Amino acid sequence: MFNSSLVYEKRPLKKPRIGPPDVYPQEPKQKEDELTSINVKHGFPTMTHLSDEFGTARNCNVTASKVGAYFNDIIARKEELSMLPDSGRKRQQINPKDNFWPATIRTKNSIETWFKDLAGNKPLMHLSKKAPNFNKKEEIFIMLCEYQVPMMRAAWFIKLSSAYTVAVSEAKIKKRQMPDPTTEWTGTLLKFLKEQILKLQEYYSQVEKPAPNPSLTQAATTETDQKLSMRHWIYCIQLLKYMYEEGLMDRQEVLNWILELLEKMRSQPSDDGILRLLLPLCLQYLDEFVQSELLSRRLAHLCCKKLGYMLNNVAETNLITSPQSESTKTEQKENDKEKKEVLTSNPMQSTLLEYQNCPHHRDIVLQLSTIIQTITLECPTALVWCGTGSGSVWHGSPLDLLPMVPSSFPMAARCDMNSYRKQLQYVEHCIRERSKKAEGRWCTEKWQASSAGIITNRVLAALDALDRHRFDKMDSTNSLDTLYTKVFGGNNDQENSVVKLLCEWAVSPERTGEHRALAVAALLDRRQSDTATNGDQDAAPGDDKDSNCSVPGGPPMFQSLLMKFLDTDAPVPSPDDCPQKKTAFSNLVHLFAELIRRDVFSHDAYMCTLISRGDLLGHEETTEVSSHQSHHTKLEDHSHNMDYDDANIDHDLDKILQNIKEDQQNSMDVPDSPKEHDHGHHPHVPSSIGHVPMETDHNDHKIKPSRHLLYTTHFPLSQDDPFSQHDCNQRHVLLYGVGKVRDEARHTVKKMSKEICKLFSKKFSIDVAEGGKVKKHSRNEFNFEATTQKCQSLSYFDQHLVTWQCSVTVIEMLNSFATGNSNYLPVQEHVAFLFDLMELALNIYGLIDVCIQILKELPEVETQLYNKNSVLNRNYTTSLSLYVVGVLRRYHCCLLLSPEQTSAVFEGLCKVVKHVSNPGDCSSAERCILAHLYDLYSSCSLLKSKPHTGEPFGNAYPKIRQALYTALQPTPSSNYVYNSQYMQEVFANPRRGGRIESAWARQLNESGNNRYSFVGSAVIHVCREMDNERLNDLAIMCAEMTACCNSLASEWLGVLLALCCPIVHPGYYTDVLTQLDIQDVSIHNALAVFTCILIARHCFSLEDFVGRVALPSLLKVKSLDNGSGTAEGGMRLTCHLLLRLFRTAEGPQPGLYSVGSPPLTAPRPPLGVRLSCDRHLLAAAHRNIHVGPVLAVLKAVLIVGDATAREGTELSISHILGTSDLLSGGDGPSLDLAQSSTGNAESTASLSAFACHVLREICSQQWVLERCLCHPEELCDSDNLLDPLLSHSQAQRLLHMICYPDAGTSIEELDQKSMISRILENLEQWTLRMSWLDLQLMFRQFTANSQELSQWLDTVAKAAIDVFQLSSPSSNSPKAEEKKTEIKSRQQNSIWLVAPLVSKLPSAVQGRVLKVAGQVLESGGWCREKKSKGRGSSENQSLLSHQPFLTLVLTCLKGQEEGQREGLLSSLHQQLSQLVQLARDGNLQDICNNERTLDGLQLRFALVGGVFEAFQRNPSATTDWALLLVQLVTNGLIDLHTHSELFTTVVDMLATLIHSALATDSQDEGRKMYQNLMKKLKKEVGERHNASLQHIRQLLPLPRSVTEVIAVEPIGCLTDSKGNKINFDSFDKKHGFQASVSRLVTDKQRVSSWDVLEGMKNPAPLSWSWFGAVRLERKPLSCEDTHRLLKYHTHNLQRPASHYLDPPPLPPEDLEPVPDKPLKDCDLKADTPSSVDQSPAAVGKGRGKGQRRPRKPKAVPGQLPVNPMGMNQPQMGQGQPGMPMQINQSKQALSNLLRSRHPINQFMGPGGQNPQGPGPQAGNYGPMRQFPRQPMRQQHPGAMQQNQVFEIFQNRFLKMAEAPGRLSGDQGGVRNQIRLFSKNLHLALKAEH
């Protein structure tokens, strides 16, 4: 203190003028300056800093814990001072001036010497002291090559040169960033190699093409240069490889350089030479290439391109044409490839063999193959098809460029060749599957096999095309060609489904029209011919076992498909079928008749197949009670009807035929003449169709006829085809054998033909010679109804045959008359009857053909009649033409399908009416013909283009339009005077057939009064007429008069208007109204028939009637409020007229042909249209009316019904039905509303009830439905269903009546939500457009953006999603099970239709569906188990049908804006991110155990695939998704073991995203985006390593190689906020396990390989602190001390063996017995060093071989701590001779003292309770880490004297302090401190005593 004060006194203060200096230095704010009251009063007191600075320690409480704490502080401080600081990342300090000398010419000798030393063995340390430096780096490579310096030393010199460059640069540029030596030297070396390649390339090209006459000097120079370049190349390639492996080269740059070299190679064979250098280089780095997918893809692309060129080029030059599917389709996708067998006959294989035998090419082909095969195995992702970056390397798959798969290329010889090839083939299969998924945007993940969605869409598109096609028109935009393109355009994969749909469409009763069969046959015929023309016979599915055929050319293309349709899907007739099923069967017969006629279906092949399968034998059924039930079971399930089919396949053909003959001769009467005629009559369908009786075989078993037996019986064959005769004979033999039965069958047909042909015999024909008389009128002689019934009881085949024979008779008659060989003509009505029979037989094509032949004969017939001056002139031909026109009108759509027939019809009709000059003045028949010609001409563009027919008709066309198609106005008649006597006798007795005199027409034309009187009288007489035939004659006469006097047309409208609107239009025909009572419903029927005939005969159009009469009448419904009955009568009449006009009655009615003399009691036949031609013409009028007027009528009738509903007592419809046949359904005469003998129901029903009935009847007409649904969009216009006159409910009701006429009122009772659910749950392909209309109408009825609309959208969206979560009802009964299965299959089919339906709805609906779908997906439960089981099962079920759900969501996305897509994407991203978070939170096991997680992930990934392009365009989304995909893998959610099905999907998606980042349009943006993406992905993957992440790492850029150093630190170090290491005591927390571990691996330090420079002292970048090194006091080791002392010893050190074998001498205290248990070697614990001995002192001190360390017991509490730096202390008493063991009882005394002073739990850690137990570590590991500051806790039983404490303590710690190397790095005074401390302790213990 004194010394220091002197120093302070001498030191001058800053301000010396204050006074003398103080002893203590002055500090600001020192305590001495504080003027507190105490300081002022008593002065500043001096305080001692330590309480025990002086005094006695007697009263001090020194405890063991304080001792331990003091001691620990000393040790900690010592450690802190001993720790080496982190030297940081300093570079090697190089002195450029001293260590380097410039390499110049002067120093050449020194350089040579130095490089020789470098190439030799001189140590690098010496060489580094003086090294040359070169200005050009290339010179270094040349020198190294020249002296062939070994690679390691060469790399060292390059590193030294780099260090010199860095040192020089640092001196010059201080602040700038230093250049990276890796990049710099990589670029330099590669540049040098490029130069060598260029020289070598010149040489190789010269070798290939020798230069002309080179001089010797030039050649020698070139050769020398080439050799030198080759030498440089070989050396530098080796150097490059070494430096690459050492991490001195940029891996990416080197591999890119190799790829660039290959890219520059052209495909020409002249460049193949240089490949000998490049391909081995490639193979050297192949294991590096496969670590990067991007590099592998580029390499594979180049190799495949080269190999593909070599194979294809040689194939072409050798004129070897490889298969088209292989070599020419270079653009084929990977998933189109099929594995090819390795056959030497394959041109490609033979080419490969040639290459392998060529010494020049063998290596190249083998090396290219090896590269491709290795990439296939090691990096298959590089070969998977990728859809991004079109036109770049990333697009497609490299394997697209190869003509064969990699496994079929040659391989280098190896022992396991076969297993290697199998492995390759398996990987190829995986690549193919992955490519399929990638091409399908991963949308069809789980449902790859079931492409139901694609098929559904294709089928619906075809159905939509068929439904929208206007078969009644043919022009450039609407023809069979355009329909063919729509139906068959696109991919051929689903062609089978389209063909099946066409068949179903033609057969289904859900659609109408005979044209369907002809259209389908035409489409399939066209498809067949197109396919045959293209030569693509591979696509023909005709070759299979079901197509045995005797035709040399094989069966038609679609034979097997059609056969399958007949086997499983075609309708099978049954006696108790409903009319719909009967219609379906007749449609099937018609379809196959057309298919057979067009050779699309081979009847011969069909017969052969049936014979081979034994199908005509039928099915056995036992005659037990069950047979009764089975008889009534309808054949719904066709799939089980084929059980018998395969039973007799192997039977001999003759045997089968013999069985058939015997069975049929014995048991079959005439199978096609059924005996039951009690079935309801149905037009077009024989009443007992298909009712083949049960047969009985020899064993009296009932046999139900096989379906194919019925088909064979009914399918017609073309009779005029000579080839079909064979088929007919074959059919007859198969059905009837060759005996009596066949003869009977033939006789039946002949008899029928003969009976009908009676009508065309001379006595029933017109005899022209006799003035056109008929000898015998068939009306009394011939029973038309019975004949029709008989004919219909035949099979369709026989009906065709009969009608064909009769038609031939008719044509022959006409031809015979036309040629002048006969005077007889067939009666027109008889020809019409034949037409009717042909219609019933569905022989439509034959019918049109007969009509054409008749038309061809008619001009000649007319000429003959003219020449003979017959009264039939201009009468017979036109009336017969009228019947023909009726048929052609009826089958207009069928006609247009055949252009040849259309042309023939047009020409024939033109010739019939060529004499008509004025269309307004002709006969009624001619008027109808002209109208038909006009329609044909306007609807068929083909006719306009034909010059020979077009020109003359082109002139007549406007005239006809003017006369017949001008819109009419009703003529007011108030100016005319009614003459009731005018033509009274004509009306009283109308002429047969309505014939008129020309004078009558002249009178009408001249006078308006006459017209007025004529029309008035006609209507009055019509209303009074009760006889149907007279009524028809009267109507026809009026039609004839109108044809002559065109102005009558508007008069008819006027009189009808007067009758229908008597109050509103008083100026019309008042005279008629005075004589008729409109309210009398008895007159309505006659008026209706009259109006029908006028409209059929084109007196005025149906549209004119609707617009001018019906609508004005109905819309005046308010006039009923006046209470006038007249107005109601008018409305009732209007409804009645509309009902008759709109309801079709076109079916043949043979009863109207024969009048006979009925018994008096029989009721009079109802009034109706008698002539079939008029019925046909009326039906044709429906086709010419547009949808607008039709809907207008329906709306008006609906309004009338609703407006009058309040009036009177309304009878229910069922009551009306019960009282009269007024409302009877069905076609035929019963359609006519007749007066009933029991009273007239129409008069008793209220107007409202009648209007509702009329509405329902009209809506149930199939043509109304077809017309409305042809273009359903028009229905929801404001003019139609959205008419303001209708309320919303009325519009919906009307729509339901049109779409669901059979549903009745059940629909209307549902609320809107139920209705929407019902629509969506019961979707069918046939009714899809109706469902769409329903929803569309509802949507359009809401105002935009209203609350109601939003609620409705929610309802629809939820209902659409709910469809996917329906669960089928559970039941146990078998019937319920069947029903359940049926319901389930229907639901399965209907859920596929939800997406197509929603896609047609407005965008708002789709958006809302998306929103709800997102909510459903976001609701949890798919990734974690829920507690409630019920919900879980339903969710699970809903996910199982996720492919349709996926289709729905993707469909909705298509029509949405970008925002909606992004919304769904963000939702999906959020869901998957939540899953990742759950996994991070430790729920991975729960997620993986949940069965639904995989389904949920698959669904979400499929959705992601569907909107993949959306985020490929968005850089931030690309990055987010790529990161998320990697997180799914890194967190173990999707990898090779967990959800492995999705792993390849994740990898391929990630690859596609990375490719899209690279393939961005602008390079800079793409590069930047790519780099950002890579940074994030690298960070996410981090240091993790496993097999799954290896696939992910392949997608990341190759990392730079760096030298890694494992860094360690003491256990229990924490880093504080400033980065400093803090020790903490962790023993108690670690259960004593790490008590003996002194160092813990913390991290890896990365050092650039360039910075680690060999040959230098203390390499700079390596820091001692990484290795946990500490400073050590350099003291002699104990062994060194001993050795030194030994020098002065003279006695012999050799001892006898007994010395080592006897027990060592022990101190006396160790010999005394221990009370409990001897310590044995426990005391060694403290002194036992770690086995990991790393200090220099420990070198050479290891245990001898065979020595074992004593096993260490479990960490014992109270054990004395070991200095952590003392791990190098040698084990006491082991391996060191001459050292006595210092073990005594004093240790135990100290333990007992501590134990007695402190409770046991203070020192005892867990696990210390069993001191005898073995330690947790193996005995050969020393204590790893025990901090000295931990309290001593070694505890043993037994007493210990307290006076031993000092001795123990001193002994123990002095021993530790004195032992060299134990307290590592002791500072000078530590030992003294320990001595002083132990002395104080001794005093303290004494004082305590």
Phi, psi and omega in degrees: 000320183295316180301315183295326181292325177299318180298316180294323182294322182289338183282122181288143175279170183292325182242088187287345185285349181292324181158189180296153183291150178280161175289316181267144177293145181275138177232149176295143178058035177282156187294330182299333183276350183286119182267068175280167182299324181292316181297324181291318184284312189252357185082176183276116182278143177276127182252141175281143181283327179243138182293324180256041177291327174215161181120197182252154178264009183300318184270359182284140178263091180266116180252164180299325182294323178293320178301311180301318182296315179300317184294318179300320179299318180299312183296317181299316180297321180296315178301316182301317181288332183278339186295134178280137178287154177288119184287355181075186182261067179276146176283165176295125181283115181240135178262104185296332185284317185276322190270349185233151172224142186292142179272106179233182181296325182298322185268022186300315182297318180297320180298314181301314180299315183297317181289328175296318177298321180297319179287341180270219188245012184295135183301145183292332181298322179288319183294328185287344182291331179214103184237148179285150170234138185254148176286319181256131181292331181300327181298327179300313181299319181297315181296314180300320180293319184298318182266004178047051180294135177303152189302316184297317182286328177295316179297324178297318181294322179295320178295322179295317179297319179297317179298322178297314180302316181297315182298318179294316182296320181300323179295325184277309184247104185282311192270332185290158181287137183285145177293149182279119183297329180300307181298317185297310184285330175299312180301318182295312182294319180293323178298316179299318180292324178300318180298319179295320180300318182299316180295319181292325180295317177303317182295314182296321180292327176293322179298318180294316181235093183299141181287147182288124175046063177285146178288159182296320181298313180301316183297318181295317180299314182300316182295319179298313179302317182297317181295318180297315179299319180297320180295314178300317182300310184298314183295313185291330176295319177296316180298318179301314181299317182296312182294327177299312183291331180279356180081019180268351180247154175282111186302315183298318182296316183297313183292323176298321180297318178298318180295321179297321178300317180290324181295327182286342179292132176274166184284348185298146179300337181297338180269001184292334183300312183294339177297337178297333176274320190281321184293318174300322177300317178301314182297327178301321185259012186298323179294339175278321180301316186288355175278352179232121181296321183296315180291320180298320181296316179296316181295315180298320179301314182294315182293317180295321180297314181295312182294318177299319179296316182300316183289312184291323184294315179294320179301320181289315184294328178275005182057033173268119180263113178281162184302143184301321183293347183257299195272329187272341181270071183290343181267009185293153180276157180301323184284353176275346185287139172245148181293134180255145177286146181278095182241134181291341180288341178295131181305322181296319181294320179294323176297317179299319179298320178300314180298321183291333178276350181272122183296333182283319187265345187304312182296320183297313181297318182295319181292317178299317180298317182299317180300313183296317182293321180296317179297321179302317183281318190269331182219065184299336180303329182291343183254357179287141181297137181233135187266002186261162173063055182303134180090352181255178179297332186286341186278141177076203179231141177304330182292347175298335185275352182263142176279350180221168178277155185302327184292344180266002176275159181296153180233152174294148184299136178204161186287326185255051185301316184294315181294326178296318181293321178297320179298317178298316182295323178296315180295322177300318178300316179298317180298319181297316179295317180296323180293321177301314181296318182295321180291329176272016179055033175057021182279331185253059189298289188277338189255037184302318183291321183267101180265042184302324182296314181295316181299316181301314182296318181295316181296317180294324178296318179295317180296319179297319178297319180293318182291326184275345183290134177268100182286348180270005178226155175214109176216191187296330183262354185215076180224177179297329179296313181294323178295318179300317180297318181292322185283317185253001178292152178099200187289143181276357185299325183259021184299322181301319180294323180293319179297318179298318179298317180302317179296315180296321180296321181290331187265327191301136175286354178288345177235160183236166174112128178289342182295343185299316182297317181293322181295315180296317179298319179295318181295314181292324177298315179297318180297318182296316181290323178297316181295318180295322181295320181287348180073013183269065184288347178298330184283348184286119180274022187280339187275095170207182189296340183274009187234054175286135185211144177270356180285132184301323185284358182086169183287163178296165187302318186262013186303312185291325178295315181293325178297317179298321179299317179294324182293321192241321192252342185288147179291144178247126183287152179213149186302328185259031180290149172283163182306324181298317181293324177296318178299318181299319181292318179297324176297322179297316180299316180298318181300311184287335173299316180291319180297320179291320181298324183269007180061028173275332177235126182269117179292326180296312179298324180297314179298315181299319180296316181297320180296314184294330182266352181068033187284341187274001183279335179090179184251136177284145172219136180287154184266040176268188183299327184297337182296330178296318180292316184295333179296327183267356181281127180283147182279074181280316187268095185285344185291338182264001184278358185257014184300326186277342192301322186270000187293321188248026185301321187275000179295153177289141185301317182297321181298316180298313181300317181298317178301315182299316183298311183299312182303316188282328179290324183281323195245336187268125165287222174269107189294336181261020170240078183298157186261355182258128179238021188265008180278151183300137181288134180221126181299151179071349183234122177301143189296332183241039189297138173070005183272073177279128186293159176297134178266166177231129180268189186296333182267016180058033173266141176288138178237120176279131183299139179293153179300324183288335175296319179293318180296317181297321181297321190262331186298120182283158175236148181293129186272335184271003179267121183298329182288337185284348181299322178299316181296320180297315181297317180300317179298315182299317181295317183293322184278320190238359182074207184235015185248224188298320185297319181294320180296320179297318180298316180294321182297320180302316182293316181298319180299318181295317180298317182297320181297316182287324182292347174304325183297338183252017174279170187297322184288339178259007184252171180276126178263107185291326182296331182265022177081027174081025181270156175248127185296310184238123179278124183294342185299329180259333188270330191247130180267096184297320185294315181296320180296316179301317181298316181297316182298320183289339179284346176286165174288162180300324179302312182291325178298316178301316182297312182299310184293327178295316180298318180293320182296324178298319179300315182297313182298319180297319178301311181296319182294320180296320178290319183296326180273001176084011181271355184209158177250007186255136176237143178291146177292138184301321182293328178292319176297320179297323179295319177298318177303317180300316181295322179293324176298315182296328179280358183057033178268065190290315181299316179297322180298312180297322180296318179297318179301318181295318180295323177297315181298327179293326182279334190300318179304319179291322178298317179298320179298314180300317180296322181294318181294328182270004180052041183283153176292343182280356180301134181060016179236308185295309186296319182291324180290322176293322177298328181296319177296319179297315180297322177303313179296315183294324176296315182298322183249038181303317183294322179293321181298315184294340179289345178242101182302324181296315180294322180300314180297317182297317179298314183298315179296315182300315181292324179299321180292325182295324186248021183295339182279350183282120181264326182239110182298340180276356181221088181203187178277166181297319180299316180296323178299317180294322180295316180299319180296321179292319177300319179299314181295318179299315184295321183280335184265347183238108184292338181301322184292328181291331183276349181276119186290320188292332178257335188291320189295308181297321181287331178303329179285320184284336187308307181296327180296317181296318180299319181297317186282320191253337190240023175275139179295132186258152173241137176298138183270123174297145187236022185291339183275347186269156179252128183277129178245104187289342182272352186297122179052036185296321184292329179292317181291326182292321180228081182296144183287153179297128178079004175072028181291148182228167175261149181293332181295325181300316182296322181297318180298318181294321181294329186280326191232130176290324178301317180299317180298315181300314181294319181299311183296315180301310182297318182302313183294319181297316180293324179299315182295334183267351186284131180251341184268130186293320184291318178295321179299316180295319179297319180298316181294318182294322178299317179297323179294320178297318179296321181293324179296325179279326184238094188297333185289350177293337186305310183291333178295319178300318178297322181297315183291324178293322178296320180297320181288323184277329180234068187294329185273320187287326182241078186286345185279003187249123169044057179294330181294324179292317182298327182291331184267344183244145175257107184297330183287349179279107185290349182294336182274347187295322185294316180296317178299322182295315180297317180301311182296320180302315183292321179297318180290320179300323183271014175065030174291319169209162187272158177299323181294322178298317181298314182298313185287323187265335186243301190296307184296314178303325180291311187289326185283355176266035185297337181291336181294346179292342181296340180291348179082009182281130178285336182298315182298318180294321177299318178299317180293320180297319177299315180301314180299319181295315179299315181297319180300315181291324183286323186271342183267127187281140174223051189270356181292151179300139180230084186298338180298336182279348179280321186254127180262307180059201175236093183290154177299154186295332184282341184293143178292148179295139180299145183293157179288135178194174179285121190277316187278136181295328181295322179293322178296319178297318182293324178293318178298323180293331179298331178299326184290335184271356180264140183278169184292332182300304179300323180299312180294325179299317178299312182298318180297316183297315179297320178298317180296318179299314181300316182286324184289328183264003185296335183283340188277136169066185179266120186268129177275147177285158180296323181297327178293319179297316181299327182286338187260346186201163174270016182305319188255019185295141182270189178085161180272184178095184186299332183293350177294330186290133180288117186242157174283135182262151181292337182272005183119158186266115181290331182296325182285332182275333180286147178287162179302321181299312181296319181295317179298318180297320178294316179300316181300314182295321180294315181295318181296332182281354178290131184296325183292330177295315178299312181299318181296319182289326186266356180298317175230081189296339181300326185292336185295329185267021176281166179291338179283337187255256186285338179268023179299133180299340179293335182263142171281168181299317182293324179296317181299316181293322180295317180298316180298318180295325179292326178287314188280323183234068185296334183274347187287339179068216186269001186296326182292318188294339181282345184282148172279171189298318182297314180297322182295317180296316179298318181297319180298312187286332182277342185243041182286140173222155182294330182285333184250014185298321182292330177292317179299319179297316181299317179306306184291322181297318180296316179302315182297316184291340182283343179273149174281148185299143175060021179273163179296320181298319180298318181298319179295319180297318179299319178298316181300313181297314183298316181293320179296321180297319180287325182296334179303325183282349183248016179289139174243138184288149183293146182261140178201161185254333185294147182300321179298316179297324179296315179300315180299320181298314179299317180298315179299317183297316181293325178294320178295320179301319179291321186288330182292336177288341184270351182296315183297311178301324180295310183296329181296334180273345181283165183299161184301327182299321180295316181298319179299318182290322177300318178300316182298313181294320179299319178299317180296319180297319181292323183288333180296129188294193178105342181274341183245351178222145182294136176265157181282321184283121186285325185302310183294321182302317183294321181291322178296320180299317180296322182292327180288333181297332179260040190281344179295315174297322179298318178299315179302319180299311183297316182293324177297315180297326182292328185302317185274001187266161175284173184301326183300318181295319179298316181295326178299313180295319180299314182295325178296314179296320179299317181296317181298315181290326177295321177299321179297317178299317181297319178300319180295320179294328181282003175096016181259019186301319182296318179299317183296315184291330181282344182281123183296331186278348183299316182297314177302314181298318179294318181298316179299313183292323178291324177296320177296318178300317178300323181295329181249027186299319183294334182297317182266352173293332181277347185250112186301317183293320179295319178303312181297314181300314183289321179299318180296318181296318180299318180293321180298324178299325181281314185294332180269008173078013181280322178226108175211197185291345182247323182258125180049046187296340179301331184262357187296314180295327177299314180299314183297316182291322176298316181297317179299317181297319179297318180294319177297319181293328176294323180285328186269020178297151185303307181271126186299317184298312181299316181299316181298316181296314181297319181298316182295317178300317181298314182297320179304312184294319182292319178300316181298320181292318181289318175059222185265007183293146178220122168200174186299322182292318182291342177298323178293324179289320181297332178297338182271351180264157178293154181294131179283156177288144177281132177227159176279126182255134179242129178281119181261144179233165176207162181298146177297143175086020177267134173245151177259126179276183186297336181269357179096002180276148179275132179238133177277148173215156186272114185245016186295312184297331182282335186262015178057029177072005186290320185265018183299334185254007179264123184258338181229144181233132177293124183254311180201179177253130175263132181257131181235134178295136181299334180291332184278337179276103186249118180289163176079014179240151174284139177045079180308130191298312188289347182272120184259133180302327185295337178298330184265007180069025183286148176228162177288144177237142172290130179281100179233153178295141178286161182298324180295323178295317177301313181300315181298320180297318181293329182297335182299329185267000178271142183248343183284160183286132181275347180287136181238156177286164182298329181298331179300322183274336183273331180286154177296146183289154177292134183245154175293158185300324184293334179282339181278340180291147182290145179267138185302308187261290187213132180296152181290333186052244187252018181298326184291345180287345186304315186293332187258354183285122182281166175290150177286343180271094187252113186243359183282155177299328183296334185273356184296133179080003183254016184293167180292149175288163182296135178088351178285143175238143174275149178294139179297135185268129176290171179304149183309122188263133180296142178088359182295141182290140182285157180251142174298126184296334180277359184265025182289351182267358182297127179293154183290134183294136174069017183223118178081001179235100181292147176087000180259113181290148180282124183260069179241127179214179186280353182298331179298318182294323179300316180298318181299314182296323179300311183295322182295321181288332182277333186230143180299157187294326186284351180287330186247348187268116175279170176302139180090354182268009185279348182237082184296341182276343185292158179291152180287159181288346180252156178295154186295340183272008173253129177285177176298127186279326179193118173222117183284137183295338183280358176286139180302147180289128185227025174284119184234133179226152175290163178107149182278159179213136181287138182291334182287355177275350187301312184299316183299314180300308186301312183297313182303313185295310188282329175294320178302317179295321185286326187274333182296122182296136176083353180283305177270089189300133175065036177302137171281166187310314190260012185293318181299317180298320179299320181293317178303310182301319182297316181292326178296312177304319180298317180301315180298317182299316181296321178298312182302322182293325177297000000 
